């Protein structure tokens, strides 16, 4: 069991799908893929539940079957390249919709989706649904990558002015670097 998964993130998004896309990072110039760590998927699901981005029924259902990390990584890469190079990915939205078909979703009275099967297909189905909802709400053009070269985090830029995934982690660090570069050249 991974403790303090939250501290691996430069920030935790309010969107479920962004949090799975941000399971890679390059903090301190070291590339890390959280998904490759044992127990990460279980820890990630608990963190999402803690943040209110998944409910108990959804987590229980997903945990009913095993998760193939390689498939989640592949899905993550397809989604990331769509946001980083959208012009090359015209079929992406169709493939996203077909991802929800492998584990159809059932909706409760509050319209919260629960996949019909757990494991890999169930998790991908839920994330794909979350992305399609974001797409319908016009969020896709607002998704940006953090301006820091060593950070891979994506975020939703609601104001149109946000540059960093986290002002505390990436914003201040870049500002400090520029400040010292300027000072030493003086
Ligand atoms: Zn960042």
GROMACS .gro file of C-alpha atoms and ligand atoms in nm, residues 10-11 25 27 145-155 163-167 169-171, ligand 1:
model
   24
   10UNK     CA    1   0.228   1.849  -0.788
   11UNK     CA    2  -0.146   1.906  -0.742
   25UNK     CA    3   0.571   1.334  -1.371
   27UNK     CA    4   0.975   1.640  -1.074
  145UNK     CA    5   0.008   2.130  -1.998
  146UNK     CA    6   0.202   2.294  -1.717
  147UNK     CA    7   0.455   2.549  -1.846
  148UNK     CA    8   0.737   2.392  -1.651
  149UNK     CA    9   0.958   2.185  -1.883
  150UNK     CA   10   1.014   1.920  -1.621
  151UNK     CA   11   0.646   1.882  -1.532
  152UNK     CA   12   0.404   1.665  -1.731
  153UNK     CA   13   0.091   1.768  -1.543
  154UNK     CA   14  -0.221   1.873  -1.731
  155UNK     CA   15  -0.480   2.106  -1.583
  163UNK     CA   16   0.029   2.875  -1.659
  164UNK     CA   17   0.122   2.625  -1.390
  165UNK     CA   18  -0.038   2.310  -1.259
  166UNK     CA   19   0.049   2.439  -0.915
  167UNK     CA   20   0.170   2.789  -0.833
  169UNK     CA   21   0.527   2.372  -0.686
  170UNK     CA   22   0.595   2.474  -1.047
  171UNK     CA   23   0.522   2.848  -1.056
  187LIG    ZN1   24   0.360   2.164  -1.306
   0.00000   0.00000   0.00000
